[in-house]
CSV table of N, CA, C and O in Angstrom, one decimal:
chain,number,residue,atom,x,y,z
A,274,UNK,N,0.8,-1.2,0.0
A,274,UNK,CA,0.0,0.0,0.0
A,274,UNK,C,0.9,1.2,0.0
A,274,UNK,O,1.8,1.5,0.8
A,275,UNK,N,0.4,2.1,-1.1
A,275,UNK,CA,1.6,3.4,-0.9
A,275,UNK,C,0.5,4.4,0.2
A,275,UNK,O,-0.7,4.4,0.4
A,276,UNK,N,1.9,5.4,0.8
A,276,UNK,CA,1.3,6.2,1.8
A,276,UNK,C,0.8,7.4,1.0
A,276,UNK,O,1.3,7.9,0.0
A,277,UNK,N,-0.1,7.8,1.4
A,277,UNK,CA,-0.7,9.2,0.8
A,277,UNK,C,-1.2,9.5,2.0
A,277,UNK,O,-1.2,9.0,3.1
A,278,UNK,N,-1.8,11.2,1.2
A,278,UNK,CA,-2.0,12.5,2.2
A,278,UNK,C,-2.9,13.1,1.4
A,278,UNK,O,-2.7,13.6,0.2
A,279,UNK,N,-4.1,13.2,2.0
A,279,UNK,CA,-5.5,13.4,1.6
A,279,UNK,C,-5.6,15.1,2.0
A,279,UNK,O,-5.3,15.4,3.1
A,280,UNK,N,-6.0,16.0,1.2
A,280,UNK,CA,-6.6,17.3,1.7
A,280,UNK,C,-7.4,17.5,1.2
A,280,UNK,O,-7.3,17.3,0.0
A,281,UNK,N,-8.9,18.1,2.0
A,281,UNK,CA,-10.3,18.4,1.7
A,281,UNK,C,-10.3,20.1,2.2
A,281,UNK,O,-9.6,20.6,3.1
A,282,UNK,N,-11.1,20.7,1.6
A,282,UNK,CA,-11.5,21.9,1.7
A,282,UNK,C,-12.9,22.8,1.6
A,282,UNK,O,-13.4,23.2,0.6
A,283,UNK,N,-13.1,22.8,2.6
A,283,UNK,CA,-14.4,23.5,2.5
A,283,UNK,C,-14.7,24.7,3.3
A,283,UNK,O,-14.0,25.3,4.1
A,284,UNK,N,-16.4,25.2,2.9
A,284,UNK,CA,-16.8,26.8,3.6
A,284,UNK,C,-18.1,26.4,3.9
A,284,UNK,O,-18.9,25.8,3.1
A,285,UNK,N,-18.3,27.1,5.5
A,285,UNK,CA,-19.5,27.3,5.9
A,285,UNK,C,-19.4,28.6,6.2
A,285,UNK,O,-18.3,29.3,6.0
A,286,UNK,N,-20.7,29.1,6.6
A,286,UNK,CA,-20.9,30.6,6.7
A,286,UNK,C,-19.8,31.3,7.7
A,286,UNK,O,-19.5,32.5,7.6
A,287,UNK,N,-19.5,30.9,8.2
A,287,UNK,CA,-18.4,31.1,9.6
A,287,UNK,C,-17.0,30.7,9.5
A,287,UNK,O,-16.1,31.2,10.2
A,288,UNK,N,-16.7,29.5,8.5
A,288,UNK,CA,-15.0,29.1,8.9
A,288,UNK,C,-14.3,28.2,7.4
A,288,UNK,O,-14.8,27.5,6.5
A,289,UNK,N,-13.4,28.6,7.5
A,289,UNK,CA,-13.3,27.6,6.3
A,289,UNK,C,-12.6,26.3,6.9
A,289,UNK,O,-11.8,26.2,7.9
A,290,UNK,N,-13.1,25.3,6.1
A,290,UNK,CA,-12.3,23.9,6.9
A,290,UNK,C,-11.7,23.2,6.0
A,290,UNK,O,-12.1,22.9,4.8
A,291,UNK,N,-10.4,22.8,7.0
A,291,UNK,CA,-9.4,22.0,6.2
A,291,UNK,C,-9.1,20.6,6.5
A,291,UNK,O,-8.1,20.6,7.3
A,292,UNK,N,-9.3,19.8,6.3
A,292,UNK,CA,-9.5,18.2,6.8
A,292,UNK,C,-8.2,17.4,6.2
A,292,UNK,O,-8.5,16.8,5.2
A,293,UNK,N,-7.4,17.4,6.6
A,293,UNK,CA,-5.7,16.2,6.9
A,293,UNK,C,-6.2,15.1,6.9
A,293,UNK,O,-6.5,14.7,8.1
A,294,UNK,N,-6.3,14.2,5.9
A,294,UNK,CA,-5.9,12.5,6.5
A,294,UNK,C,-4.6,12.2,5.7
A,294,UNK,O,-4.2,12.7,4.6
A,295,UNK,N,-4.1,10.9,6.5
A,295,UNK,CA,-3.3,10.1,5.6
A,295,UNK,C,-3.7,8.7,5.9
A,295,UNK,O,-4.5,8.5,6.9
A,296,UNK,N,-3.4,7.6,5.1
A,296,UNK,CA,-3.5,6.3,5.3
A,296,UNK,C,-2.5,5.2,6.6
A,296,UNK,O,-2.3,4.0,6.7
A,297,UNK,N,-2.2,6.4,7.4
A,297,UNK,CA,-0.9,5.1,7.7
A,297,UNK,C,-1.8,4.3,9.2
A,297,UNK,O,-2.9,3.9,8.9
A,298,UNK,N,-1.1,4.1,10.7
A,298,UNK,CA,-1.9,3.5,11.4
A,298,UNK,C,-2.6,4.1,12.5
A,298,UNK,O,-3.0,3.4,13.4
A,299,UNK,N,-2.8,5.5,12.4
A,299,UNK,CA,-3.6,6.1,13.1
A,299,UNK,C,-2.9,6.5,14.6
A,299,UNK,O,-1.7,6.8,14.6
A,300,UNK,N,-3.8,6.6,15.8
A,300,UNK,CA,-3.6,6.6,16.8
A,300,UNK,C,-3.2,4.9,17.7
A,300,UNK,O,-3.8,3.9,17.3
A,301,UNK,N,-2.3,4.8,18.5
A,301,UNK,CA,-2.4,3.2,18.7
A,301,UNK,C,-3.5,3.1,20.1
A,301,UNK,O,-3.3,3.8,21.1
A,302,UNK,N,-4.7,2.2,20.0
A,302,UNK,CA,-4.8,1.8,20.7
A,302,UNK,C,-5.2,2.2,22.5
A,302,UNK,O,-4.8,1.3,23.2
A,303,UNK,N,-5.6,3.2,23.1
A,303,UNK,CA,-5.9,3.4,24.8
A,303,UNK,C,-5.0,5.3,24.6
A,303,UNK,O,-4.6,6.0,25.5
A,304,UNK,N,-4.9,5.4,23.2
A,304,UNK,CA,-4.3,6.7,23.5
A,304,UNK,C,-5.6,7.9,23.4
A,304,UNK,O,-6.4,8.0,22.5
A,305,UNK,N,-5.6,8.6,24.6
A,305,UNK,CA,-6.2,9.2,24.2
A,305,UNK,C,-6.4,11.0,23.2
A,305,UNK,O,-5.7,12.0,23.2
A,306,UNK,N,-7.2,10.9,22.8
A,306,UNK,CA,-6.9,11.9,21.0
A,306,UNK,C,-6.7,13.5,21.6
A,306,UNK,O,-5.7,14.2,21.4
A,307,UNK,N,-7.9,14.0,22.6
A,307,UNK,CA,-7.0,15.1,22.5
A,307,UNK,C,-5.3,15.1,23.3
A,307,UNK,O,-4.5,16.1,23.1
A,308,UNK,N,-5.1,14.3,23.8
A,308,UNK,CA,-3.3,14.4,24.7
A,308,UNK,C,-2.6,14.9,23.3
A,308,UNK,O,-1.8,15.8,23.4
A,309,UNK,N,-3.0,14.3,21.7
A,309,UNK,CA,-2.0,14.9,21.2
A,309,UNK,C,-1.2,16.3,20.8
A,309,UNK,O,-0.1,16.7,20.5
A,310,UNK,N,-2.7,16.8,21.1
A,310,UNK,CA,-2.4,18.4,21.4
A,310,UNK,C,-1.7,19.4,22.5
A,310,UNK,O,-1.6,20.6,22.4
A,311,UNK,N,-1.3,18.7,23.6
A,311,UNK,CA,-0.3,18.8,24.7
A,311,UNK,C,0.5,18.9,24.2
A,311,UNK,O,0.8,18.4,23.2
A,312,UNK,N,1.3,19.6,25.0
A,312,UNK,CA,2.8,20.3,25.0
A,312,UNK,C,3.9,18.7,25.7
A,312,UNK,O,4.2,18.4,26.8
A,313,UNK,N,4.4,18.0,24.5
A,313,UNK,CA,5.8,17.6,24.8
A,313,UNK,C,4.8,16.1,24.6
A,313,UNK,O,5.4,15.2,25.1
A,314,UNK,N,3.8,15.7,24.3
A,314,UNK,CA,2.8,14.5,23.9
A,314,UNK,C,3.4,14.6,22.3
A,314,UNK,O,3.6,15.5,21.5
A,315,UNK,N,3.8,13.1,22.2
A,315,UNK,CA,4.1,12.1,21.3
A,315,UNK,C,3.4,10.9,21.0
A,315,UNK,O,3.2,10.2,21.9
A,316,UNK,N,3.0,10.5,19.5
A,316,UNK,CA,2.7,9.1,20.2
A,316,UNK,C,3.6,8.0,18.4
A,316,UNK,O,3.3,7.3,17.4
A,317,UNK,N,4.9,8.7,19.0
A,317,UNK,CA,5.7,8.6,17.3
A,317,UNK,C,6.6,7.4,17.7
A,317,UNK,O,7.3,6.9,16.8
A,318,UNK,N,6.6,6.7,19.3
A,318,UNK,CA,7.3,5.4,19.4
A,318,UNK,C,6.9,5.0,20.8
A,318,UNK,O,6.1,5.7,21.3
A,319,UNK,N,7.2,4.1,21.4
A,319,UNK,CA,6.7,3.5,22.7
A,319,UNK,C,7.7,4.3,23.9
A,319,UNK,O,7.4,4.3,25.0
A,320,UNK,N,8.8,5.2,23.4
A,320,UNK,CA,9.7,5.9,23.9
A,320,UNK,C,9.3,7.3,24.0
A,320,UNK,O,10.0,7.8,23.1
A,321,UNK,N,8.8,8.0,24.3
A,321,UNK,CA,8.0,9.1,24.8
A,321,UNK,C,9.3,10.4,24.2
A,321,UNK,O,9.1,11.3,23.4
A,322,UNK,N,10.4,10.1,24.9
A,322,UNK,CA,11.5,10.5,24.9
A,322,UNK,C,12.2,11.3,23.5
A,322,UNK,O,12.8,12.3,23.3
A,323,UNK,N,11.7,10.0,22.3
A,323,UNK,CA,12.7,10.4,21.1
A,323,UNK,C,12.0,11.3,20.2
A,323,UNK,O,12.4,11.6,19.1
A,324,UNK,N,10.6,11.9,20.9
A,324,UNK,CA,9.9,12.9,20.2
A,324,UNK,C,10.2,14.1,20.6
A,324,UNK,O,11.2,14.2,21.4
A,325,UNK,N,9.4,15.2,20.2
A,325,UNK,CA,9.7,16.5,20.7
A,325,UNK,C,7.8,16.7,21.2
A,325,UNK,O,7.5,16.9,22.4
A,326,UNK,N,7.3,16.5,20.5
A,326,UNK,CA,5.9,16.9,20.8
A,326,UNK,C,5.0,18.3,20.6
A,326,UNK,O,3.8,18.4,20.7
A,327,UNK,N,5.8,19.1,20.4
A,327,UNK,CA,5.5,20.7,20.1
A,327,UNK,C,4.8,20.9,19.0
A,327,UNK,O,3.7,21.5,19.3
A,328,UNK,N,5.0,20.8,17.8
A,328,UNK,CA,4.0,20.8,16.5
A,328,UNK,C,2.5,20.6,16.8
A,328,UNK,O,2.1,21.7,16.8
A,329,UNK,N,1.6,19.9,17.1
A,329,UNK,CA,0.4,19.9,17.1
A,329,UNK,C,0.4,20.9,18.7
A,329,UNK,O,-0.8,21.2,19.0
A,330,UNK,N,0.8,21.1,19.1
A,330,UNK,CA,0.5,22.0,20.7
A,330,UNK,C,0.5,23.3,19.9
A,330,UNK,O,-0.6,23.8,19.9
A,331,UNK,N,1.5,24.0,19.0
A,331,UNK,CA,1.5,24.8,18.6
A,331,UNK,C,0.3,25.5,17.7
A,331,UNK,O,-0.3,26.4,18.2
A,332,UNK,N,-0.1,25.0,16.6
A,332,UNK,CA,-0.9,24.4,15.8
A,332,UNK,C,-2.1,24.7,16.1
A,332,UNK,O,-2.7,25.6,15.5
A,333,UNK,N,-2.9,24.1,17.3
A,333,UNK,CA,-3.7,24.5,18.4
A,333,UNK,C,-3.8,25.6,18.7
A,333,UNK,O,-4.6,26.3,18.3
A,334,UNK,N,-2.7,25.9,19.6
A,334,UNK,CA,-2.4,27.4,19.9
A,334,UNK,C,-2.8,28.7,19.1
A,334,UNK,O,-3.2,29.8,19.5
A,335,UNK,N,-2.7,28.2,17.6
A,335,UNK,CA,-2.3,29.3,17.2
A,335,UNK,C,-3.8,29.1,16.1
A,335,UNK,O,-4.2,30.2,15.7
A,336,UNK,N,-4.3,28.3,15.9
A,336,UNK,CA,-5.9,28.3,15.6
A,336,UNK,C,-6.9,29.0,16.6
A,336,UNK,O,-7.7,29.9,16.4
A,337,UNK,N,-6.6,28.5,17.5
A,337,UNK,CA,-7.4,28.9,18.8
A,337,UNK,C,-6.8,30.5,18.9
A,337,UNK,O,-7.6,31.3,19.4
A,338,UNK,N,-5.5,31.1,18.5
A,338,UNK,CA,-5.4,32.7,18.9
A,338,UNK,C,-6.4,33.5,17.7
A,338,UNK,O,-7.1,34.5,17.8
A,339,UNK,N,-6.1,32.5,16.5
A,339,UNK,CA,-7.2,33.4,15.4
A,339,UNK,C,-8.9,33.3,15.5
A,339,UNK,O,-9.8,33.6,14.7
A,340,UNK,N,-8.8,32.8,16.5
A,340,UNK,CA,-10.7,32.2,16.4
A,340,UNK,C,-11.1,30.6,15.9
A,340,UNK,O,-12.3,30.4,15.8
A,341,UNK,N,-10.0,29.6,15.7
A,341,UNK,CA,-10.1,28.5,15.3
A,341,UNK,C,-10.1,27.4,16.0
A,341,UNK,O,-10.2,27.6,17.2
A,342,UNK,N,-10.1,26.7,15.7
A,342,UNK,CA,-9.8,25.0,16.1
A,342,UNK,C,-9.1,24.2,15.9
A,342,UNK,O,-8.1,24.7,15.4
A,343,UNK,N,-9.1,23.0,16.2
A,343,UNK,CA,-8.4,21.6,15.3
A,343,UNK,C,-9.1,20.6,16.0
A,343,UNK,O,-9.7,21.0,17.0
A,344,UNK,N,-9.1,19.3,15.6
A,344,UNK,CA,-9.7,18.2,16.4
A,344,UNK,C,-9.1,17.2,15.4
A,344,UNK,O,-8.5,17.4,14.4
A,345,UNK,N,-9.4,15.7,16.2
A,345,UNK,CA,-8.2,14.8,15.6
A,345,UNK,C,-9.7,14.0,15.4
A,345,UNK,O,-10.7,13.9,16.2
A,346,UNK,N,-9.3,13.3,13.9
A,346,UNK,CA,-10.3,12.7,13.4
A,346,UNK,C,-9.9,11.2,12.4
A,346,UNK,O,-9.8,10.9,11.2
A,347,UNK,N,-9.9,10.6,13.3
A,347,UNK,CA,-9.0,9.2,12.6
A,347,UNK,C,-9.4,8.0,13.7
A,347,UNK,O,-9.9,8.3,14.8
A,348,UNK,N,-9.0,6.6,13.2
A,348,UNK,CA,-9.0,5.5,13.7
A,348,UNK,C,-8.1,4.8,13.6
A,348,UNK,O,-7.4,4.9,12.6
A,349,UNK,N,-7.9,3.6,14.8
A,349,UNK,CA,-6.4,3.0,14.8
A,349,UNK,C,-6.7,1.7,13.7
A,349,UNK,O,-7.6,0.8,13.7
A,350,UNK,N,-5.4,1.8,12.8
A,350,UNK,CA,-5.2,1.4,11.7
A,350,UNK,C,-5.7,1.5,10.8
A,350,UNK,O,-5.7,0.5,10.1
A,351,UNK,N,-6.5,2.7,10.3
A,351,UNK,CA,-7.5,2.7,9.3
A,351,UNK,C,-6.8,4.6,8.9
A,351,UNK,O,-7.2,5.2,7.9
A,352,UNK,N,-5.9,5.1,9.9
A,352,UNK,CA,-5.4,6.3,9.3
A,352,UNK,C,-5.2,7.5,10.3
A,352,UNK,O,-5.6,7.3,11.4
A,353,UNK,N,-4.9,8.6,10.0
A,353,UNK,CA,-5.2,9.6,10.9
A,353,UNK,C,-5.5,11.2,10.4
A,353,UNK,O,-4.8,11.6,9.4
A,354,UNK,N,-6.1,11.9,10.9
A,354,UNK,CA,-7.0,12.7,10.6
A,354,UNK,C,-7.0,13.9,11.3
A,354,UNK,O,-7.1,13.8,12.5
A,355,UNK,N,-7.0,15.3,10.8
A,355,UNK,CA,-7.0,16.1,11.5
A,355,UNK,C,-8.3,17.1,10.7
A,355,UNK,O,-8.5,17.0,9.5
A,356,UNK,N,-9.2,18.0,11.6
A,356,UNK,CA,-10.3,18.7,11.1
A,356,UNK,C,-9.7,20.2,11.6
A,356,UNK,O,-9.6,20.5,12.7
A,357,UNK,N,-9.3,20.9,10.5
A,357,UNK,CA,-8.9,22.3,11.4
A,357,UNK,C,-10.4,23.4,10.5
A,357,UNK,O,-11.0,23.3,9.4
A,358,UNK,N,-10.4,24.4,11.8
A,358,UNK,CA,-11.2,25.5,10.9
A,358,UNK,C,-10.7,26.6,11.3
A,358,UNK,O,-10.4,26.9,12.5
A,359,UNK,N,-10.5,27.4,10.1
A,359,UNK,CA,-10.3,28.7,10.4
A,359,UNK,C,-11.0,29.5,10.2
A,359,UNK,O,-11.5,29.4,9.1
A,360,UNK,N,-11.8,30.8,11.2
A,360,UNK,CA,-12.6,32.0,11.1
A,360,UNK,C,-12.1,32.8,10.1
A,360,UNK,O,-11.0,33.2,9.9
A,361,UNK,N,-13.8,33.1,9.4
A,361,UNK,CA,-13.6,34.2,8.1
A,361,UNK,C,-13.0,35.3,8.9
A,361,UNK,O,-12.7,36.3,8.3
């Protein structure tokens, strides 16, 4: 199976939305979805350590300073998914 990276785009009256998937294995298993948006939260090996974790904390941050969001929208082994909206 080759890896790909899906982008959708859309507008409601209020936000435009950008929806991230790719096909690989999702979240594993008892993690739970929002932690990935915490500061120094990885979930890139069983070693917590060999990540940095900052990118999606950031990301957040900075949706939520313009009026936005993100939310994680995927299942384990079937891919992973991110829903962002940005205010008009």
């Amino acid at each position: 199976r080759a890896d790909s990276i899906e982008f959708n785009f859309s507008e409601t009256p209020k936000n435009v939305v950008v929806k991230v998937y790719d096909n690989g294995i999702g979240l594993r298993s008892g993690i739970d979805p929002n932690r990935i948006f915490e500061y120094g939260a990885t979930t890139t090996s069983s070693n917590p350590s060999k990540g940095f974790g900052i990118g999606l904390c950031y990301v957040k941050q900075l949706l939520s300073d313009m009026g936005g969001s993100i939310e994680y929208d995927g299942e384990y082994k079937t891919g992973f998914g991110l829903i962002m909206r940005f205010k008009k």
